[in-house]
Amino acid sequence: MTDVDHLGDIATRFLSRRALLKGAAAVAAFAASPLGALTATPARAQGSASLTFTELPVAPKNDPDQYIAPGYRADVLIAWGDPILPGAPAFDPLAQTAAAQAGQFGFNCDFIGYLPLGEGASSTAQHLASRNSARGLLGVNHEAVKPHMMFPGLADSDAAFAAATAERVAVERAALGFSVIEVARTDGRWSVVVGSPFARRISAETPCAITGPARGHARMKTPADPAGEIVIGTFENCAGGVTPWGTFLSCEENIQNRFAGAPAKLPPEHAREAASAESLALRTKASWALFDTRFDVNLTPHEFNRFGWVVEIDPYDPAAMPKKRTALGRFRHEAATIVAKPGKPVVCYMGDDQNYQFVYKFVSARPYADGDPAANADILDDGTLYVARFRDDGSGEWLPLVHGTGPLTAENGFDDQGDVVIDVRRAAKLLGATETDRPEDIETDPITSRTYVAFTGGTDRKEPGPAMPRAPNERGHIVEILSPGTDGERDHTATGFAWDILLLAGHPRAEAASKGVYGPGTTDAGIFAYPDNLVFDPQGRLWIATDGGRQIGIADGLWACCITGPERATTRHFYASPTGAEVTGPCFTPDGETLFVSIQHPGDQTGSSFDNPTTRWPAPMDSALPPRPSVIVVTREGGGPIGS
Ligand code: FEO
Ligand code: CA
Ligand code: CA
Ligand code: CA
């Protein structure tokens, strides 16, 4: 395209702006400054390989089917309702029960993690060392329930609330949480291993241990759990992460959707939460509270504090209780992305997906013990939680969220570190952290060690801010964070960083705040909006899944993006989802030859329902089935790495 701004233009603009700002010298302290990253592109050998696949043309919204780039195939691996546990019945959409759902794949799949299973391996270390790309465990989040897409006879959300029953709510609780499934590739085709001893469902009914600073805290105690140590359930599990010690991190996001109550009647600590975060929902339509008082914040005020955490799950031990790692803070969690180097503290990057919320990282107190999973088992319980402050000059710092430092004292309602992690949004704001535009996923490039944050959009934003260049931010953007060091050798534990914009999503020919900016060679098909989940392939290409493409008239999908070299920020269209869906959880096998993707809420759009859906994907022609959220498996015809 000739009328498109490319990153050279953006670099020039940022450069002239920065030259006027004090503090630019701080940026120069880094070996690879963000300006350098844009103006002097590193050699190809240091960065991402080229993308050579044939691009999928622009895919309009409202198509009932999915599409993939030529030369690839996208097969459904598992769909909502498919049996997972021994004895679970086949899916019967007209007669779903809680007992059936408890053994079946949950609704609205999101994050996917892959951990290998080694042939003949008998320990987690052996499984991990195998790096097996033909047999492994998938950990999958189940983010949300939509009753009018799950049950017959409900026209929309209002009708669903009016018709709520205890049994239906029990199905919803069983459909959320997390699934572990064993998958294997035979003759190039993937399938779920039926009867696997690793198969597991974790739901809103599963006991989870509370660990870290909020364990046993007064504000975590309830009548059912006077010790404040075990909470029943995890739900609204959106994005997540995989640890190199063989666990999944599942992140609780929109927990406020499940609670009801009146803000004026809240006890002081909840009034504080409501004032700080507006998040206590107070959603009169939270139907769970109709049948269980623990979801009514007026009656059980502390239950709400027991959700909004990162949950660590050991899939190699199906009997292991999930652990809510409270040292990582409580908010609407998205990614939990681990960077671990032998002998160095473990770093976990996280985002809080709401307008004006923050980007966080956790740095463990203990060093990472490579090759010794047991030694890292509780490494996320002790360490320092930080929140990001971005500066206008391209630098930034990580501010410690530590009780007793700065404003985080009893005077401001923080009596201990438990109070800090429970009310971490309020603590972060007091410290002066940068309010951002809905950080969704965060990933670190395995080759350069640079870190990327997808800001999915900030429609409420009134003024541009550091690293948030558009107001309102109606299409989202991706920011690059450079920890000190050089490509391949960056210190993620440091408290300083540099940042720059990788790309601005949206159409390049749109006006003002909606105008997109990409790398050279990006075609019309390469344009997207609302970057959400991210993943790197082994060759250092960034894959971007979207949630909101329909607002620029295209199907949500998957785009691949080069990071370094002359094609930096050039994006290519790879996959388009069926109407109503968003694309989530992309995940590669270690060899990069298989890509798993969650297709969440197909057919979920205005006027659509279980009875009259806009698509019945993944069985578009089967009038007996509703649309079903599904995990697809993408491979290349004849084999080989995805994307090249
Ligand atoms: Fe569940 Fe923020 O997406
Ligand atoms: Ca998400
Ligand atoms: Ca990711
Ligand atoms: Ca999203």
XYZ file of C-alpha atoms and ligand atoms in Angstrom:
650
model
C 0.000 0.000 0.000
C 1.276 3.433 -0.761
C -0.931 5.553 1.468
C -0.064 3.780 4.663
C 2.107 5.107 7.468
C 4.871 2.698 8.247
C 6.994 2.399 11.299
C 9.753 4.566 9.931
C 7.280 7.441 10.088
C 6.235 6.567 13.592
C 9.863 6.346 14.679
C 10.508 9.823 13.333
C 7.494 11.177 15.149
C 8.436 9.569 18.450
C 12.018 10.702 18.002
C 11.136 14.361 17.566
C 8.735 14.182 20.478
C 11.294 12.600 22.728
C 14.009 15.052 21.773
C 11.925 17.728 23.466
C 11.526 15.766 26.638
C 13.808 15.654 29.600
C 15.143 12.303 30.630
C 15.905 10.966 27.196
C 19.359 10.150 28.527
C 17.821 7.453 30.665
C 16.826 5.650 27.515
C 20.338 5.803 26.147
C 21.527 3.858 29.171
C 20.119 0.731 27.575
C 22.262 -1.032 25.062
C 19.324 -1.322 22.685
C 17.131 1.729 22.971
C 13.593 1.737 21.611
C 14.654 4.342 19.080
C 17.426 2.054 18.012
C 14.950 -0.749 17.666
C 12.927 1.274 15.211
C 15.612 3.131 13.321
C 18.402 0.573 13.163
C 16.838 -2.813 12.703
C 18.911 -5.693 14.023
C 20.329 -8.308 11.709
C 18.035 -11.192 10.784
C 20.265 -13.698 12.577
C 19.277 -12.126 15.891
C 15.578 -12.125 15.304
C 12.507 -13.518 13.686
C 12.523 -15.595 10.538
C 10.530 -14.377 7.528
C 6.914 -15.341 7.058
C 6.510 -17.200 3.803
C 2.996 -18.630 3.957
C 0.435 -17.507 1.412
C -1.780 -14.996 3.109
C -5.470 -15.653 3.732
C -7.543 -12.945 1.992
C -9.635 -10.503 4.000
C -12.441 -12.440 5.691
C -15.655 -10.501 6.231
C -17.539 -10.830 9.488
C -20.770 -12.856 9.593
C -19.457 -15.885 7.707
C -20.660 -19.048 9.464
C -17.460 -20.996 8.798
C -13.736 -20.759 9.528
C -10.918 -20.225 6.999
C -7.185 -20.925 7.063
C -4.276 -19.922 4.851
C -3.680 -22.152 1.790
C -1.555 -25.203 2.526
C -2.762 -25.554 6.096
C -5.574 -27.446 7.745
C -7.615 -26.553 10.837
C -9.339 -29.557 12.424
C -11.605 -29.539 15.450
C -9.815 -31.335 18.288
C -12.424 -31.050 21.029
C -15.687 -29.175 21.490
C -17.819 -28.093 24.433
C -19.547 -31.156 25.888
C -17.159 -33.795 24.555
C -16.505 -36.402 27.270
C -13.165 -36.108 29.075
C -13.399 -38.182 32.239
C -14.088 -41.925 32.377
C -17.816 -42.603 32.337
C -18.790 -39.130 31.144
C -21.760 -39.305 28.774
C -21.857 -38.114 25.195
C -22.996 -34.515 24.699
C -26.769 -34.135 24.722
C -27.446 -30.448 24.197
C -31.161 -30.762 24.874
C -30.710 -32.473 28.226
C -27.478 -31.190 29.714
C -26.945 -31.900 33.416
C -24.360 -30.761 35.949
C -23.224 -34.353 36.457
C -22.613 -34.771 32.717
C -20.893 -31.402 32.364
C -18.568 -32.205 35.278
C -16.959 -34.915 33.123
C -17.093 -33.071 29.806
C -15.071 -30.324 28.114
C -16.230 -26.948 29.448
C -17.750 -23.943 27.714
C -15.977 -20.953 26.096
C -12.443 -22.278 25.884
C -9.690 -19.660 26.128
C -6.013 -20.065 27.166
C -4.254 -23.244 25.992
C -0.941 -24.540 27.324
C 0.981 -27.578 26.054
C 3.241 -29.732 28.229
C 4.991 -32.782 26.735
C 4.550 -36.407 27.721
C 7.750 -38.393 27.219
C 7.536 -42.004 26.077
C 8.482 -44.116 29.099
C 8.953 -41.027 31.300
C 8.017 -41.490 34.941
C 8.675 -38.058 36.411
C 7.782 -34.482 35.572
C 11.448 -33.750 34.855
C 11.603 -36.608 32.362
C 8.397 -35.523 30.667
C 9.681 -31.958 30.331
C 13.089 -33.066 29.070
C 11.441 -35.102 26.303
C 10.171 -31.938 24.565
C 7.841 -34.391 22.834
C 5.823 -32.634 20.132
C 3.689 -35.680 19.300
C 2.125 -36.435 22.691
C 1.336 -34.073 25.524
C -1.125 -32.500 27.904
C -3.263 -29.540 26.945
C -4.436 -27.295 29.740
C -7.439 -25.246 28.612
C -9.294 -22.429 30.398
C -13.073 -22.135 30.310
C -13.700 -18.456 30.643
C -17.399 -17.693 30.647
C -20.900 -19.098 30.394
C -23.692 -17.720 28.263
C -26.940 -19.497 29.229
C -28.878 -18.453 26.131
C -26.155 -20.047 23.970
C -25.994 -23.179 26.166
C -29.629 -24.071 26.811
C -32.736 -24.193 24.625
C -35.663 -21.847 25.117
C -33.759 -18.702 26.182
C -33.837 -15.796 23.750
C -31.173 -13.663 25.410
C -29.419 -12.854 28.693
C -32.486 -11.222 30.226
C -34.612 -14.264 29.469
C -31.869 -16.493 30.863
C -31.793 -14.611 34.157
C -35.563 -14.661 34.486
C -35.606 -18.429 33.954
C -32.609 -19.321 36.137
C -32.892 -22.573 38.080
C -30.604 -24.225 40.582
C -29.886 -27.105 38.209
C -29.047 -24.792 35.315
C -26.703 -22.721 37.484
C -25.051 -25.968 38.585
C -24.373 -26.771 34.909
C -22.833 -23.317 34.490
C -20.566 -23.849 37.494
C -19.444 -27.208 36.098
C -18.787 -25.680 32.647
C -16.261 -23.101 33.888
C -12.701 -23.506 35.116
C -10.077 -25.644 33.433
C -9.651 -28.891 31.515
C -6.611 -31.130 31.208
C -6.675 -33.467 28.216
C -4.064 -35.790 26.780
C -3.476 -35.357 23.058
C -1.398 -37.386 20.632
C -0.380 -37.190 16.970
C -0.623 -40.359 14.932
C 0.172 -40.355 11.201
C 0.120 -36.583 11.233
C -3.337 -36.265 12.797
C -4.075 -35.199 16.362
C -6.724 -36.658 18.629
C -7.703 -36.667 22.283
C -6.547 -39.761 24.168
C -9.756 -41.221 25.600
C -9.343 -42.682 29.071
C -6.086 -40.886 29.818
C -5.135 -41.003 33.511
C -4.171 -37.331 33.237
C -7.650 -36.170 32.139
C -9.094 -33.715 34.599
C -11.814 -31.140 35.067
C -11.351 -28.266 37.481
C -14.457 -26.120 37.916
C -16.307 -23.737 40.190
C -16.777 -26.765 42.463
C -13.094 -27.759 42.861
C -11.308 -27.028 46.160
C -8.277 -24.778 45.662
C -5.612 -23.960 48.249
C -4.890 -20.319 49.027
C -1.138 -19.742 49.203
C 1.075 -16.710 49.681
C 0.496 -13.520 51.700
C -3.329 -13.689 51.695
C -3.484 -17.278 53.028
C -5.303 -17.201 56.354
C -5.811 -13.434 56.095
C -8.790 -12.086 58.025
C -10.367 -10.856 54.787
C -10.119 -14.322 53.210
C -12.119 -16.045 55.961
C -15.730 -17.109 55.414
C -18.257 -19.102 57.450
C -17.509 -22.144 55.287
C -13.740 -21.661 55.560
C -12.949 -19.981 58.889
C -9.227 -20.576 58.358
C -9.143 -18.690 55.052
C -7.066 -21.426 53.439
C -9.273 -23.338 50.984
C -11.706 -21.847 48.496
C -14.241 -23.830 46.517
C -13.734 -23.232 42.842
C -12.092 -21.186 40.170
C -14.034 -19.458 37.390
C -13.816 -16.811 34.663
C -10.432 -18.306 33.728
C -9.252 -16.289 30.756
C -5.576 -16.178 29.779
C -2.713 -17.876 31.559
C 0.762 -19.284 31.253
C 2.953 -22.366 31.320
C 5.878 -22.740 33.708
C 9.152 -24.465 32.818
C 8.726 -26.592 35.957
C 5.692 -28.286 34.417
C 2.588 -26.458 35.626
C -0.143 -24.319 34.097
C -1.111 -20.879 35.371
C -4.828 -20.185 34.954
C -5.962 -16.605 35.490
C -9.288 -15.547 37.002
C -10.571 -12.500 35.127
C -14.164 -11.218 35.230
C -15.045 -12.611 38.650
C -17.450 -9.724 39.266
C -19.821 -11.384 36.780
C -20.624 -14.113 39.290
C -21.375 -11.996 42.379
C -24.355 -9.881 43.332
C -24.958 -7.343 46.071
C -25.611 -3.696 46.822
C -22.594 -1.400 47.107
C -24.096 0.766 49.846
C -24.525 -2.287 52.051
C -20.973 -3.461 51.738
C -18.757 -3.738 54.769
C -15.898 -1.224 54.803
C -13.349 -3.431 53.126
C -15.678 -4.050 50.250
C -16.701 -0.452 50.029
C -12.978 0.188 49.687
C -12.722 -2.361 46.920
C -15.731 -0.932 45.171
C -14.398 2.586 45.445
C -11.014 1.590 44.116
C -12.031 -0.657 41.328
C -15.740 -0.319 40.698
C -15.455 -3.991 40.112
C -17.723 -5.363 42.773
C -20.323 -5.981 40.450
C -23.323 -5.372 41.921
C -24.766 -6.933 38.912
C -28.360 -7.580 39.687
C -28.266 -10.287 37.051
C -25.644 -12.423 38.745
C -27.872 -15.453 38.911
C -25.537 -17.616 40.988
C -26.405 -15.553 44.088
C -30.029 -16.598 43.711
C -29.137 -20.126 44.746
C -25.979 -19.814 46.841
C -25.439 -17.115 49.469
C -21.675 -17.214 49.058
C -22.097 -15.294 45.795
C -24.111 -12.566 47.527
C -21.566 -10.049 48.810
C -24.050 -8.661 51.310
C -24.398 -12.037 52.972
C -20.876 -13.449 52.492
C -18.707 -10.369 52.051
C -15.295 -12.068 52.018
C -16.037 -14.627 49.311
C -15.336 -12.054 46.617
C -11.768 -11.629 47.941
C -11.121 -15.306 47.255
C -11.347 -14.878 43.484
C -9.333 -12.792 41.033
C -6.085 -14.727 41.451
C -3.598 -16.715 39.387
C -4.211 -20.438 39.928
C -1.306 -22.882 39.525
C -2.247 -26.382 38.344
C 0.069 -29.405 38.178
C -1.284 -31.515 35.301
C 1.251 -34.299 35.826
C -0.367 -35.035 39.213
C -4.139 -35.262 38.690
C -4.652 -35.441 42.463
C -2.783 -32.186 43.191
C -4.982 -29.408 44.543
C -4.861 -26.205 42.460
C -3.195 -23.320 44.289
C -4.264 -19.681 44.190
C -0.942 -17.787 44.268
C -1.883 -14.615 46.096
C 1.621 -13.105 45.934
C 0.791 -12.319 42.281
C -2.005 -9.913 43.268
C -5.750 -9.833 42.810
C -7.269 -8.187 39.768
C -8.890 -9.085 36.460
C -5.998 -11.264 35.445
C -4.955 -11.936 31.897
C -1.542 -13.342 31.061
C 0.826 -14.950 33.544
C 3.933 -15.283 31.401
C 7.037 -16.772 32.979
C 10.640 -15.879 32.175
C 13.023 -18.242 33.977
C 16.779 -18.529 33.687
C 18.818 -21.052 35.710
C 20.060 -19.557 38.962
C 18.088 -16.308 38.511
C 14.769 -15.272 40.063
C 11.649 -16.261 38.137
C 9.735 -13.376 36.543
C 5.989 -13.479 35.829
C 4.402 -10.781 33.623
C 0.698 -10.021 34.089
C -1.963 -7.606 32.844
C -5.230 -6.364 34.339
C -7.847 -6.233 31.580
C -9.908 -3.168 32.281
C -9.749 0.417 31.094
C -7.130 2.383 33.068
C -5.725 -0.663 34.829
C -2.109 -1.729 35.041
C 0.725 -3.986 33.871
C 2.439 -6.014 36.609
C 5.372 -8.323 37.084
C 6.383 -10.596 39.928
C 10.016 -11.424 40.721
C 10.569 -14.468 42.922
C 12.747 -14.375 46.020
C 14.367 -17.715 45.210
C 16.335 -18.562 42.073
C 14.941 -20.909 39.431
C 16.253 -24.456 39.745
C 16.511 -25.710 36.173
C 15.669 -29.395 35.737
C 14.329 -29.786 39.288
C 10.549 -29.200 39.148
C 9.981 -29.998 42.830
C 12.423 -27.263 43.875
C 10.302 -24.664 42.040
C 6.952 -25.964 43.231
C 6.100 -22.989 45.462
C 8.475 -20.423 43.990
C 5.561 -18.089 43.157
C 4.661 -17.673 46.840
C 7.624 -15.500 47.850
C 8.902 -12.487 46.002
C 8.192 -8.917 44.991
C 5.197 -7.760 42.987
C 5.790 -4.691 40.805
C 3.582 -2.441 38.704
C 4.747 -0.573 35.604
C 5.186 3.149 35.233
C 5.803 4.172 31.621
C 7.424 7.561 31.028
C 6.924 9.806 28.030
C 10.607 9.631 27.122
C 10.529 5.932 26.303
C 11.836 4.751 29.638
C 9.953 3.153 32.487
C 10.268 1.632 35.907
C 8.772 -1.178 37.915
C 7.365 0.110 41.227
C 7.429 -2.380 44.135
C 4.090 -3.172 45.757
C 5.517 -3.887 49.182
C 3.691 -3.250 52.426
C 5.294 -0.507 54.511
C 6.931 1.245 51.577
C 5.682 4.589 50.294
C 1.940 4.976 50.723
C 1.296 1.269 51.327
C 0.793 1.656 55.075
C -1.961 1.287 57.650
C -2.850 4.950 57.172
C -4.086 4.033 53.716
C -5.745 0.817 54.803
C -2.871 -1.569 54.158
C -2.181 -3.349 57.434
C -0.017 -6.038 55.882
C 1.044 -7.555 52.555
C -2.224 -9.494 52.457
C -4.085 -6.188 52.235
C -1.733 -5.069 49.445
C -2.337 -8.132 47.273
C -6.100 -8.194 47.912
C -6.430 -4.479 47.033
C -3.560 -4.345 44.591
C -5.324 -2.089 42.105
C -5.724 0.605 44.720
C -2.125 0.123 45.853
C -0.868 0.441 42.276
C -2.787 3.641 41.732
C -1.410 5.146 44.947
C 2.117 4.417 43.721
C 1.514 6.338 40.507
C 1.510 3.408 38.090
C 0.579 4.138 34.470
C -3.076 3.668 33.618
C -3.229 1.603 30.438
C -5.662 0.457 27.754
C -6.642 -3.061 28.817
C -3.474 -5.164 28.810
C -4.493 -8.632 27.624
C -1.566 -10.845 26.782
C 2.152 -10.424 27.393
C 4.833 -12.568 25.768
C 8.619 -12.573 25.718
C 10.392 -13.349 22.445
C 12.381 -16.577 22.893
C 15.121 -15.232 20.617
C 15.549 -11.542 21.519
C 14.141 -11.669 25.086
C 12.143 -8.527 24.278
C 8.669 -8.434 25.818
C 5.384 -7.514 24.073
C 2.135 -6.333 25.627
C -1.141 -6.409 23.678
C -3.376 -3.526 24.749
C -6.708 -4.507 23.329
C -8.160 -1.007 23.422
C -9.120 1.873 25.669
C -12.370 3.287 24.479
C -12.738 5.421 27.626
C -9.368 7.130 27.259
C -9.630 10.916 27.154
C -5.952 11.886 26.707
C -2.935 10.091 25.259
C -0.429 8.957 27.869
C 2.959 7.264 28.070
C 2.874 4.148 25.851
C -0.821 4.887 25.200
C -0.583 7.133 22.111
C -4.235 7.282 21.030
C -7.317 8.726 22.730
C -9.739 7.135 22.578
C -7.814 3.971 21.758
C -10.502 2.322 19.664
C -8.444 -0.397 17.963
C -5.658 -1.386 20.369
C -1.885 -1.573 19.961
C 1.175 -3.593 20.900
C 3.977 -2.185 23.057
C 7.521 -3.526 23.171
C 9.309 -3.567 26.529
C 13.083 -3.821 26.554
C 14.589 -5.000 29.799
C 18.223 -3.865 30.217
C 20.744 -5.808 28.148
C 21.080 -6.808 24.533
C 18.965 -9.057 22.345
C 19.037 -12.555 23.773
C 20.501 -11.368 27.084
C 18.052 -9.200 28.971
C 17.660 -8.824 32.719
C 13.942 -9.221 33.400
C 14.472 -8.796 37.144
C 15.677 -5.186 36.728
C 13.487 -2.299 37.873
C 14.196 -0.161 34.790
C 13.102 -0.693 31.197
C 12.657 1.024 27.855
C 9.549 0.810 25.724
C 8.333 1.515 22.237
C 5.318 0.929 20.048
C 5.490 -2.180 17.859
C 2.328 -1.402 15.920
C -0.992 0.373 16.109
C -3.985 -1.782 15.143
C -6.856 -0.533 13.002
C -7.180 0.320 9.353
C -4.322 2.438 7.965
C -6.793 4.484 5.941
C -9.006 5.231 8.945
C -9.010 8.599 10.617
C -7.225 9.825 13.728
C -7.394 7.528 16.732
C -8.542 4.564 14.665
C -5.681 4.761 12.159
C -3.473 1.684 12.074
C 0.300 1.619 11.554
C 2.133 -1.558 10.478
C 5.436 -2.630 8.977
C 6.226 -2.471 5.250
C 4.440 -4.886 2.956
C 1.393 -5.304 5.150
C -1.565 -5.858 2.838
C -5.241 -5.138 3.435
C -5.612 -8.726 4.654
C -2.866 -8.118 7.216
C -4.878 -5.423 8.966
C -6.601 -6.292 12.239
C -8.066 -4.714 15.355
C -8.208 -5.486 19.063
C -5.023 -7.521 19.556
C -5.676 -9.883 22.434
C -3.819 -13.161 22.964
C -0.215 -13.451 21.761
C 2.198 -16.321 21.295
C 5.694 -16.647 19.830
C 6.616 -19.522 17.567
C 10.052 -21.129 17.980
C 11.386 -18.968 15.116
C 10.554 -15.719 16.875
C 7.448 -14.683 14.954
C 4.667 -13.176 17.055
C 1.158 -14.580 16.499
C -1.699 -12.241 17.345
C -5.270 -13.385 18.079
C -8.035 -10.794 18.036
C -11.275 -10.046 19.859
C -13.347 -7.349 18.157
C -12.531 -7.483 14.462
C -16.230 -7.272 13.645
C -16.018 -3.600 14.603
C -13.909 -2.991 11.506
C -16.029 -5.366 9.459
C -13.774 -8.431 9.502
C -13.808 -11.797 11.200
C -11.670 -12.198 14.284
C -8.686 -14.322 13.524
C -5.002 -14.949 13.774
C -2.213 -12.854 12.260
C 1.536 -13.503 12.236
C 4.022 -10.683 12.739
C 7.754 -10.310 12.242
C 9.581 -8.613 15.097
C 13.035 -7.819 13.785
C 14.706 -7.125 10.481
C 13.295 -5.182 7.539
C 9.865 -6.807 8.001
C 9.477 -5.617 11.593
C 5.775 -5.137 12.425
C 4.695 -6.572 9.072
C 1.592 -8.673 9.679
C 0.004 -11.494 7.661
C -3.464 -12.962 7.914
C -3.479 -16.678 8.748
C -6.865 -17.737 10.124
C -10.431 -16.359 10.227
C -13.002 -17.568 12.761
C -16.708 -18.262 12.295
C -19.140 -15.443 12.980
C -19.616 -14.314 16.563
C -16.392 -15.961 17.746
C -13.200 -14.536 19.147
C -9.879 -16.307 18.755
C -7.991 -17.135 21.937
C -5.240 -19.211 23.477
C -2.899 -19.885 20.525
C -0.249 -22.395 21.571
C 2.556 -24.165 19.643
C 4.115 -27.547 20.262
C 7.866 -27.248 21.005
C 8.742 -28.057 17.360
C 6.466 -25.328 16.010
C 4.697 -27.791 13.692
C 1.351 -27.821 15.512
C -0.714 -24.840 16.593
C -3.665 -25.235 18.969
C -6.230 -22.427 19.024
C -9.418 -21.863 21.030
C -12.443 -20.665 19.082
C -14.528 -19.042 21.774
C -18.262 -18.223 21.623
C -19.048 -18.973 17.937
C -22.447 -17.557 17.054
C -22.598 -15.375 20.172
C -23.860 -12.062 18.880
C -26.932 -9.895 19.051
C -30.090 -11.790 18.136
C -28.376 -15.183 18.197
C -29.271 -17.951 20.622
C -29.097 -21.717 21.149
C -32.359 -22.097 19.229
C -31.622 -19.638 16.436
C -27.861 -19.317 16.147
C -26.050 -17.343 13.440
C -23.795 -20.369 12.950
C -23.796 -23.961 14.135
C -20.024 -24.233 13.766
C -18.221 -26.598 14.151
C -21.122 -28.560 12.628
C -22.612 -25.877 10.365
C -24.986 -28.279 8.658
C -26.246 -30.178 11.713
C -29.501 -28.598 12.819
C -29.526 -30.752 15.950
C -26.489 -29.071 17.429
C -25.902 -25.548 18.747
C -22.630 -23.735 18.010
C -19.914 -25.148 20.283
C -16.778 -23.415 21.534
C -13.930 -25.656 20.370
C -10.184 -26.128 20.280
C -8.849 -26.508 16.759
C -5.523 -27.999 15.763
C -3.646 -26.380 12.900
C -1.040 -28.254 10.889
C 0.686 -27.811 7.558
C -0.287 -30.074 4.696
C 2.584 -32.559 4.482
C 4.084 -31.339 7.782
C 6.644 -28.703 8.652
C 6.805 -25.534 10.745
C 3.709 -23.344 10.876
C 4.201 -19.993 9.173
C 7.125 -20.754 6.905
Fe -11.305 -12.556 28.926
Fe -9.798 -10.002 28.815
O -10.463 -11.346 27.903
Ca -8.487 -12.519 27.139
Ca -0.056 -15.981 25.284
Ca -10.588 -10.116 25.286
